[in-house]
mmCIF file of C-alpha atoms in Angstrom:
data_model
loop_
_atom_site.group_PDB
_atom_site.id
_atom_site.type_symbol
_atom_site.label_atom_id
_atom_site.label_comp_id
_atom_site.label_asym_id
_atom_site.label_seq_id
_atom_site.Cartn_x
_atom_site.Cartn_y
_atom_site.Cartn_z
ATOM 1 C CA UNK A 1 128.215 34.575 185.378
ATOM 2 C CA UNK A 2 129.226 37.077 187.695
ATOM 3 C CA UNK A 3 129.033 40.907 187.679
ATOM 4 C CA UNK A 4 132.168 41.088 186.020
ATOM 5 C CA UNK A 5 131.942 38.964 183.393
ATOM 6 C CA UNK A 6 128.688 39.026 181.576
ATOM 7 C CA UNK A 7 127.224 38.448 178.317
ATOM 8 C CA UNK A 8 125.825 41.309 175.798
ATOM 9 C CA UNK A 9 124.253 40.695 172.141
ATOM 10 C CA UNK A 10 124.973 43.458 169.874
ATOM 11 C CA UNK A 11 121.856 43.921 167.065
ATOM 12 C CA UNK A 12 122.812 46.168 163.532
ATOM 13 C CA UNK A 13 122.248 46.318 160.149
ATOM 14 C CA UNK A 14 125.252 45.604 157.822
ATOM 15 C CA UNK A 15 126.368 48.782 157.233
ATOM 16 C CA UNK A 16 129.194 50.526 158.151
ATOM 17 C CA UNK A 17 126.975 53.234 159.441
ATOM 18 C CA UNK A 18 125.330 50.539 161.828
ATOM 19 C CA UNK A 19 128.457 48.579 162.426
ATOM 20 C CA UNK A 20 131.693 50.887 163.331
ATOM 21 C CA UNK A 21 130.104 51.934 166.350
ATOM 22 C CA UNK A 22 128.738 48.449 167.291
ATOM 23 C CA UNK A 23 132.168 46.933 166.480
ATOM 24 C CA UNK A 24 134.081 49.550 168.759
ATOM 25 C CA UNK A 25 131.932 48.447 171.915
ATOM 26 C CA UNK A 26 132.306 45.363 171.318
ATOM 27 C CA UNK A 27 136.363 45.713 171.836
ATOM 28 C CA UNK A 28 135.657 47.798 174.545
ATOM 29 C CA UNK A 29 133.207 45.594 176.603
ATOM 30 C CA UNK A 30 135.675 42.900 175.517
ATOM 31 C CA UNK A 31 138.309 44.720 177.281
ATOM 32 C CA UNK A 32 136.117 44.475 179.608
ATOM 33 C CA UNK A 33 135.969 41.212 180.158
ATOM 34 C CA UNK A 34 132.826 40.483 178.692
ATOM 35 C CA UNK A 35 131.680 37.915 175.453
ATOM 36 C CA UNK A 36 129.687 40.068 172.722
ATOM 37 C CA UNK A 37 127.977 38.385 169.993
ATOM 38 C CA UNK A 38 126.647 40.040 166.873
ATOM 39 C CA UNK A 39 123.009 39.631 165.531
ATOM 40 C CA UNK A 40 123.233 41.127 161.518
ATOM 41 C CA UNK A 41 122.287 40.421 158.310
ATOM 42 C CA UNK A 42 125.178 38.457 155.585
ATOM 43 C CA UNK A 43 126.245 41.981 154.653
ATOM 44 C CA UNK A 44 126.926 42.929 158.544
ATOM 45 C CA UNK A 45 129.287 39.402 158.986
ATOM 46 C CA UNK A 46 131.355 39.968 156.176
ATOM 47 C CA UNK A 47 131.770 43.681 156.729
ATOM 48 C CA UNK A 48 135.504 44.389 156.905
ATOM 49 C CA UNK A 49 136.548 45.533 160.190
ATOM 50 C CA UNK A 50 134.446 43.038 162.243
ATOM 51 C CA UNK A 51 137.068 42.043 165.359
ATOM 52 C CA UNK A 52 138.338 38.285 165.270
ATOM 53 C CA UNK A 53 136.781 37.596 168.480
ATOM 54 C CA UNK A 54 132.978 38.203 167.857
ATOM 55 C CA UNK A 55 130.468 35.406 166.382
ATOM 56 C CA UNK A 56 128.238 36.321 163.678
ATOM 57 C CA UNK A 57 124.428 35.358 164.073
ATOM 58 C CA UNK A 58 122.824 35.875 160.306
ATOM 59 C CA UNK A 59 119.010 36.347 160.856
ATOM 60 C CA UNK A 60 116.304 37.328 158.401
ATOM 61 C CA UNK A 61 114.821 40.891 158.664
ATOM 62 C CA UNK A 62 112.292 41.918 157.046
ATOM 63 C CA UNK A 63 111.722 45.192 154.894
ATOM 64 C CA UNK A 64 108.578 47.503 154.841
ATOM 65 C CA UNK A 65 108.789 49.350 151.860
ATOM 66 C CA UNK A 66 106.091 51.165 149.893
ATOM 67 C CA UNK A 67 104.284 48.270 148.594
ATOM 68 C CA UNK A 68 101.409 46.796 150.608
ATOM 69 C CA UNK A 69 101.550 43.776 148.857
ATOM 70 C CA UNK A 70 105.228 42.849 150.245
ATOM 71 C CA UNK A 71 104.189 43.687 153.550
ATOM 72 C CA UNK A 72 103.239 39.618 154.515
ATOM 73 C CA UNK A 73 106.863 38.509 153.246
ATOM 74 C CA UNK A 74 108.129 41.249 155.503
ATOM 75 C CA UNK A 75 106.080 40.177 158.441
ATOM 76 C CA UNK A 76 107.312 36.707 157.863
ATOM 77 C CA UNK A 77 110.924 37.246 157.906
ATOM 78 C CA UNK A 78 110.724 39.329 160.901
ATOM 79 C CA UNK A 79 108.657 36.470 162.885
ATOM 80 C CA UNK A 80 111.631 33.711 161.712
ATOM 81 C CA UNK A 81 114.128 36.339 162.771
ATOM 82 C CA UNK A 82 112.646 37.502 166.182
ATOM 83 C CA UNK A 83 112.548 33.149 166.684
ATOM 84 C CA UNK A 84 116.119 32.905 165.655
ATOM 85 C CA UNK A 85 116.855 35.223 167.741
ATOM 86 C CA UNK A 86 114.826 33.791 170.787
ATOM 87 C CA UNK A 87 117.063 30.699 170.504
ATOM 88 C CA UNK A 88 120.149 32.556 170.571
ATOM 89 C CA UNK A 89 119.354 34.449 173.354
ATOM 90 C CA UNK A 90 118.360 31.058 175.587
ATOM 91 C CA UNK A 91 121.735 29.402 174.729
ATOM 92 C CA UNK A 92 123.873 32.959 174.961
ATOM 93 C CA UNK A 93 121.846 34.369 178.019
ATOM 94 C CA UNK A 94 122.421 38.146 177.672
ATOM 95 C CA UNK A 95 122.353 41.049 180.087
ATOM 96 C CA UNK A 96 121.059 43.258 177.800
ATOM 97 C CA UNK A 97 120.471 43.642 174.152
ATOM 98 C CA UNK A 98 121.954 47.008 171.967
ATOM 99 C CA UNK A 99 120.587 47.296 168.885
ATOM 100 C CA UNK A 100 122.287 49.884 166.607
ATOM 101 C CA UNK A 101 119.818 50.813 163.956
ATOM 102 C CA UNK A 102 119.259 48.645 160.199
ATOM 103 C CA UNK A 103 116.705 46.127 159.820
ATOM 104 C CA UNK A 104 118.181 43.137 161.445
ATOM 105 C CA UNK A 105 118.029 45.093 164.646
ATOM 106 C CA UNK A 106 113.955 44.910 165.165
ATOM 107 C CA UNK A 107 113.621 40.441 165.254
ATOM 108 C CA UNK A 108 116.285 40.950 167.521
ATOM 109 C CA UNK A 109 114.739 43.841 170.203
ATOM 110 C CA UNK A 110 111.290 42.759 169.658
ATOM 111 C CA UNK A 111 113.112 38.635 171.167
ATOM 112 C CA UNK A 112 114.981 40.779 173.835
ATOM 113 C CA UNK A 113 111.109 42.309 174.785
ATOM 114 C CA UNK A 114 109.791 38.648 174.171
ATOM 115 C CA UNK A 115 112.909 37.032 176.818
ATOM 116 C CA UNK A 116 111.990 40.483 178.893
ATOM 117 C CA UNK A 117 115.413 41.300 178.461
ATOM 118 C CA UNK A 118 116.919 44.774 179.277
ATOM 119 C CA UNK A 119 117.479 46.975 175.546
ATOM 120 C CA UNK A 120 119.153 50.072 174.549
ATOM 121 C CA UNK A 121 119.498 51.759 171.111
ATOM 122 C CA UNK A 122 122.214 53.565 170.196
ATOM 123 C CA UNK A 123 121.056 56.446 167.123
ATOM 124 C CA UNK A 124 124.065 57.427 165.278
ATOM 125 C CA UNK A 125 122.380 60.327 163.354
ATOM 126 C CA UNK A 126 120.975 63.320 164.139
ATOM 127 C CA UNK A 127 117.437 61.941 162.569
ATOM 128 C CA UNK A 128 116.369 58.999 164.950
ATOM 129 C CA UNK A 129 116.333 56.338 162.264
ATOM 130 C CA UNK A 130 113.214 54.274 161.032
ATOM 131 C CA UNK A 131 113.764 51.266 163.188
ATOM 132 C CA UNK A 132 115.111 52.848 166.170
ATOM 133 C CA UNK A 133 111.463 55.036 166.194
ATOM 134 C CA UNK A 134 109.569 51.391 166.350
ATOM 135 C CA UNK A 135 111.612 50.280 169.615
ATOM 136 C CA UNK A 136 111.794 53.375 171.264
ATOM 137 C CA UNK A 137 108.727 53.074 173.519
ATOM 138 C CA UNK A 138 109.760 49.838 174.406
ATOM 139 C CA UNK A 139 113.192 49.722 174.726
ATOM 140 C CA UNK A 140 115.215 50.350 178.306
ATOM 141 C CA UNK A 141 117.600 53.455 177.702
ATOM 142 C CA UNK A 142 117.945 55.368 174.071
ATOM 143 C CA UNK A 143 122.118 56.384 173.693
ATOM 144 C CA UNK A 144 122.012 58.972 171.025
ATOM 145 C CA UNK A 145 125.394 60.870 168.912
ATOM 146 C CA UNK A 146 123.890 64.172 169.285
ATOM 147 C CA UNK A 147 121.822 66.658 171.765
ATOM 148 C CA UNK A 148 119.660 67.335 169.652
ATOM 149 C CA UNK A 149 118.208 64.480 167.744
ATOM 150 C CA UNK A 150 114.881 64.826 165.452
ATOM 151 C CA UNK A 151 111.844 62.312 165.236
ATOM 152 C CA UNK A 152 113.001 61.941 168.684
ATOM 153 C CA UNK A 153 109.730 62.468 171.058
ATOM 154 C CA UNK A 154 110.026 64.662 173.828
ATOM 155 C CA UNK A 155 108.037 61.689 176.114
ATOM 156 C CA UNK A 156 111.592 59.556 176.104
ATOM 157 C CA UNK A 157 113.553 62.023 177.253
ATOM 158 C CA UNK A 158 114.173 60.515 180.976
ATOM 159 C CA UNK A 159 115.864 57.355 179.204
ATOM 160 C CA UNK A 160 118.231 59.258 176.281
ATOM 161 C CA UNK A 161 121.652 59.341 177.258
ATOM 162 C CA UNK A 162 124.237 61.545 175.061
ATOM 163 C CA UNK A 163 126.791 59.199 174.493
ATOM 164 C CA UNK A 164 128.379 60.075 170.781
ATOM 165 C CA UNK A 165 129.191 58.289 168.024
ATOM 166 C CA UNK A 166 132.221 56.049 168.676
ATOM 167 C CA UNK A 167 134.790 55.256 166.433
ATOM 168 C CA UNK A 168 137.676 53.279 165.696
ATOM 169 C CA UNK A 169 140.360 53.069 167.906
ATOM 170 C CA UNK A 170 143.608 53.931 165.497
ATOM 171 C CA UNK A 171 141.229 56.929 164.444
ATOM 172 C CA UNK A 172 140.750 58.240 168.033
ATOM 173 C CA UNK A 173 144.608 57.578 168.560
ATOM 174 C CA UNK A 174 145.054 60.512 166.796
ATOM 175 C CA UNK A 175 142.941 62.941 168.876
ATOM 176 C CA UNK A 176 145.882 64.156 170.803
ATOM 177 C CA UNK A 177 148.016 65.006 167.713
ATOM 178 C CA UNK A 178 148.219 68.666 166.633
ATOM 179 C CA UNK A 179 146.684 69.809 163.545
ATOM 180 C CA UNK A 180 149.195 69.032 160.327
ATOM 181 C CA UNK A 181 151.409 72.363 159.931
ATOM 182 C CA UNK A 182 150.755 74.251 157.164
ATOM 183 C CA UNK A 183 152.592 76.973 155.697
ATOM 184 C CA UNK A 184 151.584 79.836 153.568
ATOM 185 C CA UNK A 185 153.357 78.479 150.931
ATOM 186 C CA UNK A 186 153.347 74.389 151.902
ATOM 187 C CA UNK A 187 151.483 71.402 150.564
ATOM 188 C CA UNK A 188 147.406 71.483 151.153
ATOM 189 C CA UNK A 189 146.264 68.029 151.444
ATOM 190 C CA UNK A 190 142.537 67.523 150.711
ATOM 191 C CA UNK A 191 141.038 64.340 151.117
ATOM 192 C CA UNK A 192 138.089 63.226 149.090
ATOM 193 C CA UNK A 193 135.390 60.348 150.143
ATOM 194 C CA UNK A 194 131.863 59.554 149.137
ATOM 195 C CA UNK A 195 130.822 57.184 151.850
ATOM 196 C CA UNK A 196 132.121 53.298 151.254
ATOM 197 C CA UNK A 197 130.548 53.323 147.549
ATOM 198 C CA UNK A 198 131.963 56.429 146.421
ATOM 199 C CA UNK A 199 130.129 59.483 144.948
ATOM 200 C CA UNK A 200 129.737 60.049 141.899
ATOM 201 C CA UNK A 201 128.638 64.007 141.993
ATOM 202 C CA UNK A 202 132.273 64.692 143.774
ATOM 203 C CA UNK A 203 133.929 62.828 140.848
ATOM 204 C CA UNK A 204 132.355 65.260 138.605
ATOM 205 C CA UNK A 205 133.088 68.552 140.935
ATOM 206 C CA UNK A 206 135.956 68.717 142.812
ATOM 207 C CA UNK A 207 138.714 68.008 140.292
ATOM 208 C CA UNK A 208 136.822 71.508 138.017
ATOM 209 C CA UNK A 209 136.485 73.441 141.475
ATOM 210 C CA UNK A 210 140.039 72.518 141.970
ATOM 211 C CA UNK A 211 141.199 73.954 138.913
ATOM 212 C CA UNK A 212 138.873 77.189 139.365
ATOM 213 C CA UNK A 213 141.018 78.223 142.536
ATOM 214 C CA UNK A 214 144.025 80.693 142.115
ATOM 215 C CA UNK A 215 146.848 79.472 140.357
ATOM 216 C CA UNK A 216 148.942 79.805 143.653
ATOM 217 C CA UNK A 217 146.361 78.073 145.798
ATOM 218 C CA UNK A 218 146.271 75.395 143.122
ATOM 219 C CA UNK A 219 149.973 74.385 142.950
ATOM 220 C CA UNK A 220 150.196 73.847 146.528
ATOM 221 C CA UNK A 221 147.295 71.070 146.153
ATOM 222 C CA UNK A 222 148.052 67.328 146.911
ATOM 223 C CA UNK A 223 144.501 65.188 146.517
ATOM 224 C CA UNK A 224 143.759 61.895 147.782
ATOM 225 C CA UNK A 225 140.191 61.022 146.466
ATOM 226 C CA UNK A 226 138.128 57.775 146.748
ATOM 227 C CA UNK A 227 136.082 57.106 143.612
ATOM 228 C CA UNK A 228 133.868 54.487 141.971
ATOM 229 C CA UNK A 229 135.583 51.713 140.503
ATOM 230 C CA UNK A 230 133.845 53.157 137.228
ATOM 231 C CA UNK A 231 135.397 57.258 137.426
ATOM 232 C CA UNK A 232 138.522 56.723 138.155
ATOM 233 C CA UNK A 233 139.869 57.055 135.016
ATOM 234 C CA UNK A 234 137.793 60.046 134.159
ATOM 235 C CA UNK A 235 138.713 61.706 137.511
ATOM 236 C CA UNK A 236 142.315 60.726 136.695
ATOM 237 C CA UNK A 237 142.004 62.360 133.428
ATOM 238 C CA UNK A 238 140.540 65.415 134.661
ATOM 239 C CA UNK A 239 143.021 65.961 137.516
ATOM 240 C CA UNK A 240 145.831 65.132 135.030
ATOM 241 C CA UNK A 241 144.499 68.130 132.620
ATOM 242 C CA UNK A 242 144.311 70.554 135.608
ATOM 243 C CA UNK A 243 148.023 69.668 136.141
ATOM 244 C CA UNK A 244 146.817 68.807 139.922
ATOM 245 C CA UNK A 245 148.916 65.986 141.666
ATOM 246 C CA UNK A 246 146.461 63.128 142.854
ATOM 247 C CA UNK A 247 146.101 59.691 144.087
ATOM 248 C CA UNK A 248 143.028 57.994 143.726
ATOM 249 C CA UNK A 249 141.244 54.334 144.378
ATOM 250 C CA UNK A 250 138.216 53.180 144.873
ATOM 251 C CA UNK A 251 138.742 52.124 148.628
ATOM 252 C CA UNK A 252 141.931 53.318 150.908
ATOM 253 C CA UNK A 253 142.571 50.880 153.676
ATOM 254 C CA UNK A 254 144.821 53.004 155.517
ATOM 255 C CA UNK A 255 142.117 56.102 156.041
ATOM 256 C CA UNK A 256 143.315 56.593 159.714
ATOM 257 C CA UNK A 257 146.573 57.614 157.959
ATOM 258 C CA UNK A 258 145.617 59.946 155.362
ATOM 259 C CA UNK A 259 143.236 61.507 157.601
ATOM 260 C CA UNK A 260 146.262 62.389 160.496
ATOM 261 C CA UNK A 261 147.782 64.407 157.388
ATOM 262 C CA UNK A 262 144.556 66.098 155.833
ATOM 263 C CA UNK A 263 144.473 69.556 156.053
ATOM 264 C CA UNK A 264 140.608 69.644 154.657
ATOM 265 C CA UNK A 265 138.405 66.716 153.885
ATOM 266 C CA UNK A 266 135.753 67.186 150.923
ATOM 267 C CA UNK A 267 132.773 64.766 151.271
ATOM 268 C CA UNK A 268 129.207 63.050 152.480
ATOM 269 C CA UNK A 269 128.076 63.995 155.924
ATOM 270 C CA UNK A 270 127.555 60.279 157.307
ATOM 271 C CA UNK A 271 127.527 59.675 160.952
ATOM 272 C CA UNK A 272 130.699 57.585 160.989
ATOM 273 C CA UNK A 273 132.586 60.675 158.824
ATOM 274 C CA UNK A 274 131.464 63.618 161.016
ATOM 275 C CA UNK A 275 132.105 61.621 164.206
ATOM 276 C CA UNK A 276 135.719 60.632 162.885
ATOM 277 C CA UNK A 277 136.357 64.585 161.441
ATOM 278 C CA UNK A 278 135.440 65.780 165.358
ATOM 279 C CA UNK A 279 137.217 63.048 167.591
ATOM 280 C CA UNK A 280 140.639 64.071 164.869
ATOM 281 C CA UNK A 281 139.313 67.939 164.092
ATOM 282 C CA UNK A 282 139.899 68.170 160.820
ATOM 283 C CA UNK A 283 137.838 70.704 158.788
ATOM 284 C CA UNK A 284 135.554 69.844 156.049
ATOM 285 C CA UNK A 285 133.384 70.964 153.253
ATOM 286 C CA UNK A 286 130.502 68.886 153.514
ATOM 287 C CA UNK A 287 128.097 67.945 150.669
ATOM 288 C CA UNK A 288 125.014 65.593 152.677
ATOM 289 C CA UNK A 289 123.294 62.838 150.545
ATOM 290 C CA UNK A 290 120.143 64.467 148.928
ATOM 291 C CA UNK A 291 118.656 61.000 149.534
ATOM 292 C CA UNK A 292 119.519 59.987 152.582
ATOM 293 C CA UNK A 293 116.320 58.996 154.601
ATOM 294 C CA UNK A 294 114.516 62.260 156.730
ATOM 295 C CA UNK A 295 117.503 64.177 154.891
ATOM 296 C CA UNK A 296 119.505 62.799 158.086
ATOM 297 C CA UNK A 297 122.628 63.862 156.696
ATOM 298 C CA UNK A 298 122.313 67.502 156.425
ATOM 299 C CA UNK A 299 120.544 67.842 160.329
ATOM 300 C CA UNK A 300 124.633 65.369 160.979
ATOM 301 C CA UNK A 301 126.146 69.117 159.420
ATOM 302 C CA UNK A 302 124.249 71.218 161.626
ATOM 303 C CA UNK A 303 126.127 71.196 165.468
ATOM 304 C CA UNK A 304 129.764 71.087 163.242
ATOM 305 C CA UNK A 305 128.873 73.815 161.188
ATOM 306 C CA UNK A 306 127.571 75.685 163.727
ATOM 307 C CA UNK A 307 130.456 75.597 165.604
ATOM 308 C CA UNK A 308 132.617 76.834 163.020
ATOM 309 C CA UNK A 309 134.408 73.644 162.102
ATOM 310 C CA UNK A 310 132.621 72.921 158.588
ATOM 311 C CA UNK A 311 130.814 74.434 155.472
ATOM 312 C CA UNK A 312 128.458 72.583 154.243
ATOM 313 C CA UNK A 313 126.950 72.580 150.602
ATOM 314 C CA UNK A 314 123.562 71.379 149.339
ATOM 315 C CA UNK A 315 123.855 69.011 146.114
ATOM 316 C CA UNK A 316 121.706 71.326 144.356
ATOM 317 C CA UNK A 317 124.152 74.219 145.359
ATOM 318 C CA UNK A 318 127.434 71.496 144.609
ATOM 319 C CA UNK A 319 128.972 73.716 141.747
ATOM 320 C CA UNK A 320 132.542 73.666 140.853
ATOM 321 C CA UNK A 321 132.310 77.674 141.166
ATOM 322 C CA UNK A 322 130.540 77.190 144.684
ATOM 323 C CA UNK A 323 133.263 74.421 145.652
ATOM 324 C CA UNK A 324 136.299 76.469 144.956
ATOM 325 C CA UNK A 325 134.710 79.452 146.984
ATOM 326 C CA UNK A 326 134.564 77.710 150.190
ATOM 327 C CA UNK A 327 137.769 76.266 149.308
ATOM 328 C CA UNK A 328 139.370 80.049 148.976
ATOM 329 C CA UNK A 329 137.600 81.465 151.985
ATOM 330 C CA UNK A 330 139.230 78.216 154.235
ATOM 331 C CA UNK A 331 142.639 77.288 152.796
ATOM 332 C CA UNK A 332 144.102 80.695 151.681
ATOM 333 C CA UNK A 333 144.850 81.859 155.237
ATOM 334 C CA UNK A 334 146.534 78.275 157.496
ATOM 335 C CA UNK A 335 145.340 80.083 160.382
ATOM 336 C CA UNK A 336 141.454 80.106 159.211
ATOM 337 C CA UNK A 337 142.474 76.038 158.556
ATOM 338 C CA UNK A 338 144.077 75.439 161.832
ATOM 339 C CA UNK A 339 141.032 77.647 163.494
ATOM 340 C CA UNK A 340 138.337 75.690 161.725
ATOM 341 C CA UNK A 341 140.223 72.199 163.307
ATOM 342 C CA UNK A 342 140.143 73.253 166.412
ATOM 343 C CA UNK A 343 136.082 73.946 166.179
ATOM 344 C CA UNK A 344 135.541 70.753 165.038
ATOM 345 C CA UNK A 345 137.960 68.977 167.735
ATOM 346 C CA UNK A 346 135.544 70.887 170.277
ATOM 347 C CA UNK A 347 132.528 68.921 168.887
ATOM 348 C CA UNK A 348 134.137 65.482 169.434
ATOM 349 C CA UNK A 349 133.144 62.976 172.189
ATOM 350 C CA UNK A 350 135.919 61.226 172.839
ATOM 351 C CA UNK A 351 134.649 59.101 175.437
ATOM 352 C CA UNK A 352 131.738 57.624 173.666
ATOM 353 C CA UNK A 353 132.473 54.512 173.262
ATOM 354 C CA UNK A 354 133.537 54.134 177.075
ATOM 355 C CA UNK A 355 130.178 55.869 178.050
ATOM 356 C CA UNK A 356 128.367 53.804 176.120
ATOM 357 C CA UNK A 357 129.810 50.621 177.757
ATOM 358 C CA UNK A 358 129.197 52.005 181.189
ATOM 359 C CA UNK A 359 125.695 53.155 180.159
ATOM 360 C CA UNK A 360 125.701 48.725 178.292
ATOM 361 C CA UNK A 361 127.104 47.521 181.629
ATOM 362 C CA UNK A 362 124.481 49.228 183.906
ATOM 363 C CA UNK A 363 122.321 46.685 183.005
ATOM 364 C CA UNK A 364 122.624 43.517 185.101
ATOM 365 C CA UNK A 365 125.054 45.338 187.210
ATOM 366 C CA UNK A 366 124.963 48.627 189.203
ATOM 367 C CA UNK A 367 121.441 50.708 189.062
ATOM 368 C CA UNK A 368 120.848 52.808 185.680
ATOM 369 C CA UNK A 369 123.417 55.136 185.486
ATOM 370 C CA UNK A 370 122.477 59.346 185.425
ATOM 371 C CA UNK A 371 125.291 60.517 183.848
ATOM 372 C CA UNK A 372 126.489 61.498 180.502
ATOM 373 C CA UNK A 373 123.007 63.206 179.696
ATOM 374 C CA UNK A 374 122.522 65.809 177.222
ATOM 375 C CA UNK A 375 124.854 68.805 177.078
ATOM 376 C CA UNK A 376 127.318 67.508 179.500
ATOM 377 C CA UNK A 377 130.254 65.397 177.709
ATOM 378 C CA UNK A 378 131.792 68.197 176.114
ATOM 379 C CA UNK A 379 133.722 69.369 179.279
ATOM 380 C CA UNK A 380 136.167 66.812 180.175
ATOM 381 C CA UNK A 381 139.496 67.030 177.832
ATOM 382 C CA UNK A 382 138.724 71.229 177.062
ATOM 383 C CA UNK A 383 142.442 72.212 178.033
ATOM 384 C CA UNK A 384 143.522 69.364 175.944
ATOM 385 C CA UNK A 385 141.959 70.833 173.221
ATOM 386 C CA UNK A 386 143.620 74.463 173.869
ATOM 387 C CA UNK A 387 146.895 72.428 173.840
ATOM 388 C CA UNK A 388 145.930 70.783 170.527
ATOM 389 C CA UNK A 389 144.963 74.037 169.063
ATOM 390 C CA UNK A 390 147.869 75.777 170.041
ATOM 391 C CA UNK A 391 149.917 73.173 168.166
ATOM 392 C CA UNK A 392 147.594 73.859 164.868
ATOM 393 C CA UNK A 393 148.734 77.723 164.907
ATOM 394 C CA UNK A 394 152.473 77.050 165.287
#
């Protein structure tokens, strides 16, 4: 195996938040001439968007909940998963193993330590996840999506690299496109999503919030909303009662095209959502999931909110009246949305996938890279951002 053609194993739990950046990295490494394999669970092996070239290896992944009676069962699964990963590593001979969080990453990274294979983890959220906390001490590098990551101990600072959160190539292709033109009386396109499973609170609050807007603003609305299948008819009826045009579905397979035309996003604050909003530059009203582990969705909003690219409303305060108030503040003046879009754009880290791939390639090749340390990533493309903002304002 030559220095320009190496093998890497990516390990991630079966949710989009973990797998979207893993898929992006796999595609970049494959483009550079490397061979990549995925370790995951059954959900991850079948999730939409997995590259055709990427083989998926399903391993057991024990869960350790609050019930001690199930810990032994979880430990057995971890040990079985580690054994399976060791067999894979023996045949595949990876230069490094990269974990993206989720339970399947745990036995895979334990196997890497056992086999003395270099390893690193990527944290998508602004709070270090449970599995990544368990692995932080033993891995060789920690890649982060935010400059400030809670629950990441200061003693690990020397091996922390800020790279950002990789996003899908078709979304990243929109980064240099101007913010959609919006005149004072033009159509206002609003995109509403609630994560892969939708969010009932959005179905309950958003239609009534739109109805409370001033008539002149309400008449300009064009809503695209993702809903749970069981909520579709109710939401459709409520928009119809308010005479607001809305396209509803439980899943949109052309989300990049929807995002391209969007003037305002309303929805959850998952890591992939924030990464895509900042990659493209779209203003948002974010409603962090209240039951998210360690309140990580609220933490995810802090950077973009502080920059002026989004507003965040806690679930306990997310009412139709409050939503209407926030939409009115953003949307009554087209320039306000364009300014917020530019602020969101400036929070993006468009080189996330290439920076992460550079870091990965430093294992088994050149010495560990000492760039992309916290604070240096946003300088690239600043002049480009000004051009995007200028296009947004015209």
